[in-house]
Amino acid sequence: MRHNKKFNHLGRTADHRAAMLANMAISLIMHKRITTTVAKAKALKKYVEPLITKAKEDSTNSRRVVFSYLQNKEAIKELFGSVAEKVGDRPGGYTRIIKLGFRQGDAAQICFIELVDFDPEMAKETGKKKTRRSRRSSATKAEAPTNEAPVAPVVEETSAPADEKKETE
């Protein structure tokens, strides 16, 4: 029975798991996107989202609490600086997990986890919904002729022997 086994231990001791999640959280905050396995990404999501929520309130106590988890001054500066500024009005859901496929060596499911507000491609598309119909209509608009001067048709002259051969056949 699985009573009281709520989270994934990831096959590690508690100290190893805490150190690994702290290192992954630092990498995620500094680089805004990291590639890892799906199991680790889900564990990291539960680890880092409360820290980002804590970083919204920039006080000495919240900095100390977050520092007790991360132990990296540069990551703390980044988290309380640009990351907290971008997610200030967001009520939660600061990370996104996108599955990429399976790893060649051990067939582990690979994904990348990223901070939602820092993805430039997704930020461009927030205003418009992508559908097949909208792609078709935009493609036909792009192919529509513009107001250009008409081009005169090219007349090719053929030799007389070629015309005689076609008529005899």
XYZ file of C-alpha atoms in Angstrom:
169
model
C 0.000 0.000 0.000
C 1.123 3.542 -0.775
C -0.099 5.313 2.340
C 1.688 8.600 3.098
C 3.874 8.413 -0.019
C 2.826 11.678 -1.590
C 5.890 12.853 -3.530
C 8.465 11.231 -5.803
C 11.729 10.459 -4.005
C 13.519 10.161 -7.380
C 15.594 7.212 -6.137
C 17.763 9.427 -3.928
C 18.341 10.080 -0.267
C 16.721 13.164 1.241
C 19.963 15.165 1.272
C 20.839 14.237 -2.306
C 17.307 15.072 -3.478
C 17.337 18.464 -1.702
C 20.731 19.355 -3.193
C 19.676 18.249 -6.680
C 16.431 20.246 -6.577
C 18.253 23.321 -5.259
C 20.812 23.106 -8.088
C 18.077 22.629 -10.680
C 16.108 25.576 -9.258
C 19.203 27.795 -9.467
C 19.749 26.742 -13.087
C 16.093 27.387 -13.925
C 16.170 30.861 -12.378
C 19.436 31.821 -14.057
C 18.775 30.340 -17.527
C 14.938 30.539 -17.583
C 14.729 27.102 -19.277
C 16.373 23.742 -18.581
C 16.069 20.285 -20.132
C 15.545 17.327 -17.800
C 13.408 14.240 -17.292
C 9.679 14.584 -16.711
C 9.854 13.155 -13.169
C 12.536 15.648 -12.120
C 10.678 18.516 -13.805
C 7.491 17.734 -11.876
C 9.437 17.578 -8.607
C 11.206 20.839 -9.484
C 7.896 22.546 -10.231
C 6.644 21.789 -6.708
C 9.967 23.002 -5.301
C 10.436 26.274 -7.195
C 6.908 27.702 -7.462
C 6.566 28.446 -3.711
C 9.969 30.152 -3.866
C 8.794 32.394 -6.716
C 5.637 33.216 -4.767
C 7.788 34.131 -1.770
C 9.952 36.351 -4.014
C 6.969 38.538 -4.935
C 7.255 40.216 -1.525
C 10.746 41.696 -1.351
C 11.501 41.721 2.373
C 14.488 40.663 4.412
C 12.638 37.702 5.839
C 11.497 36.388 2.453
C 15.046 36.762 1.076
C 16.400 34.757 4.015
C 13.788 32.035 3.616
C 14.514 31.673 -0.114
C 18.273 31.791 0.518
C 17.927 28.887 2.959
C 16.663 26.809 0.012
C 18.890 28.033 -2.818
C 22.216 29.104 -1.192
C 23.238 31.190 -4.234
C 23.450 34.995 -4.092
C 23.293 35.538 -7.864
C 20.173 33.387 -8.152
C 18.552 35.319 -5.290
C 19.319 38.639 -7.026
C 17.846 37.349 -10.279
C 14.790 35.870 -8.555
C 13.943 38.974 -6.530
C 14.861 41.263 -9.446
C 13.699 40.408 -12.956
C 11.721 37.230 -12.180
C 9.630 38.774 -9.391
C 9.031 41.848 -11.541
C 7.627 39.795 -14.433
C 5.433 37.492 -12.314
C 4.180 40.173 -9.941
C 0.605 40.116 -11.233
C 0.415 36.372 -11.987
C -1.531 34.393 -9.354
C 0.465 31.181 -9.824
C 1.594 28.760 -12.513
C 5.010 30.274 -13.039
C 6.520 27.287 -14.851
C 5.621 25.303 -17.943
C 6.637 21.708 -18.751
C 6.843 20.760 -22.440
C 7.575 17.136 -23.301
C 10.209 16.506 -25.969
C 10.283 12.736 -26.440
C 12.464 9.946 -25.175
C 16.197 9.860 -24.483
C 18.239 7.593 -26.729
C 20.277 5.820 -24.033
C 17.729 4.758 -21.436
C 14.405 5.776 -23.041
C 13.641 8.212 -20.221
C 10.978 10.749 -21.090
C 12.655 14.135 -21.642
C 11.102 17.584 -21.348
C 12.076 21.140 -20.769
C 10.779 23.231 -17.934
C 10.728 26.982 -18.352
C 9.540 30.123 -16.641
C 6.314 31.129 -18.373
C 6.806 34.887 -18.711
C 10.292 34.584 -20.189
C 9.486 32.690 -23.398
C 9.635 35.191 -26.296
C 7.840 32.944 -28.852
C 4.873 32.362 -26.545
C 4.672 36.067 -25.675
C 4.227 36.959 -29.370
C 1.349 34.521 -29.813
C -0.700 35.459 -26.752
C -2.967 37.782 -28.714
C -3.957 35.407 -31.500
C -5.235 31.876 -31.400
C -3.618 29.458 -33.820
C -6.006 27.362 -35.851
C -5.790 25.725 -39.224
C -8.423 28.044 -40.590
C -6.553 31.173 -39.564
C -3.364 29.848 -41.153
C -5.174 29.179 -44.429
C -6.767 32.596 -44.537
C -3.468 34.327 -43.773
C -1.708 32.223 -46.424
C -4.267 33.184 -49.095
C -3.951 36.851 -48.139
C -0.198 36.615 -48.534
C -0.531 35.020 -51.984
C -3.094 37.557 -53.230
C -1.760 39.751 -56.056
C -0.842 43.302 -55.208
C -1.505 46.389 -57.320
C 1.390 46.166 -59.748
C 1.697 47.178 -63.359
C 0.510 44.411 -65.724
C 3.258 42.506 -67.453
C 3.005 42.142 -71.241
C 2.881 38.525 -72.441
C 6.030 37.221 -74.057
C 5.534 36.044 -77.637
C 7.956 33.402 -78.821
C 8.674 32.924 -82.478
C 9.085 29.417 -83.699
C 10.908 28.339 -86.797
C 8.972 27.303 -89.895
C 10.250 23.708 -90.069
C 8.983 23.013 -86.569
C 5.493 24.245 -87.501
C 5.470 22.065 -90.641
C 6.429 18.994 -88.627
C 3.541 19.572 -86.203
C 1.056 20.003 -89.044
C 2.113 16.804 -90.831
C 1.760 14.669 -87.735
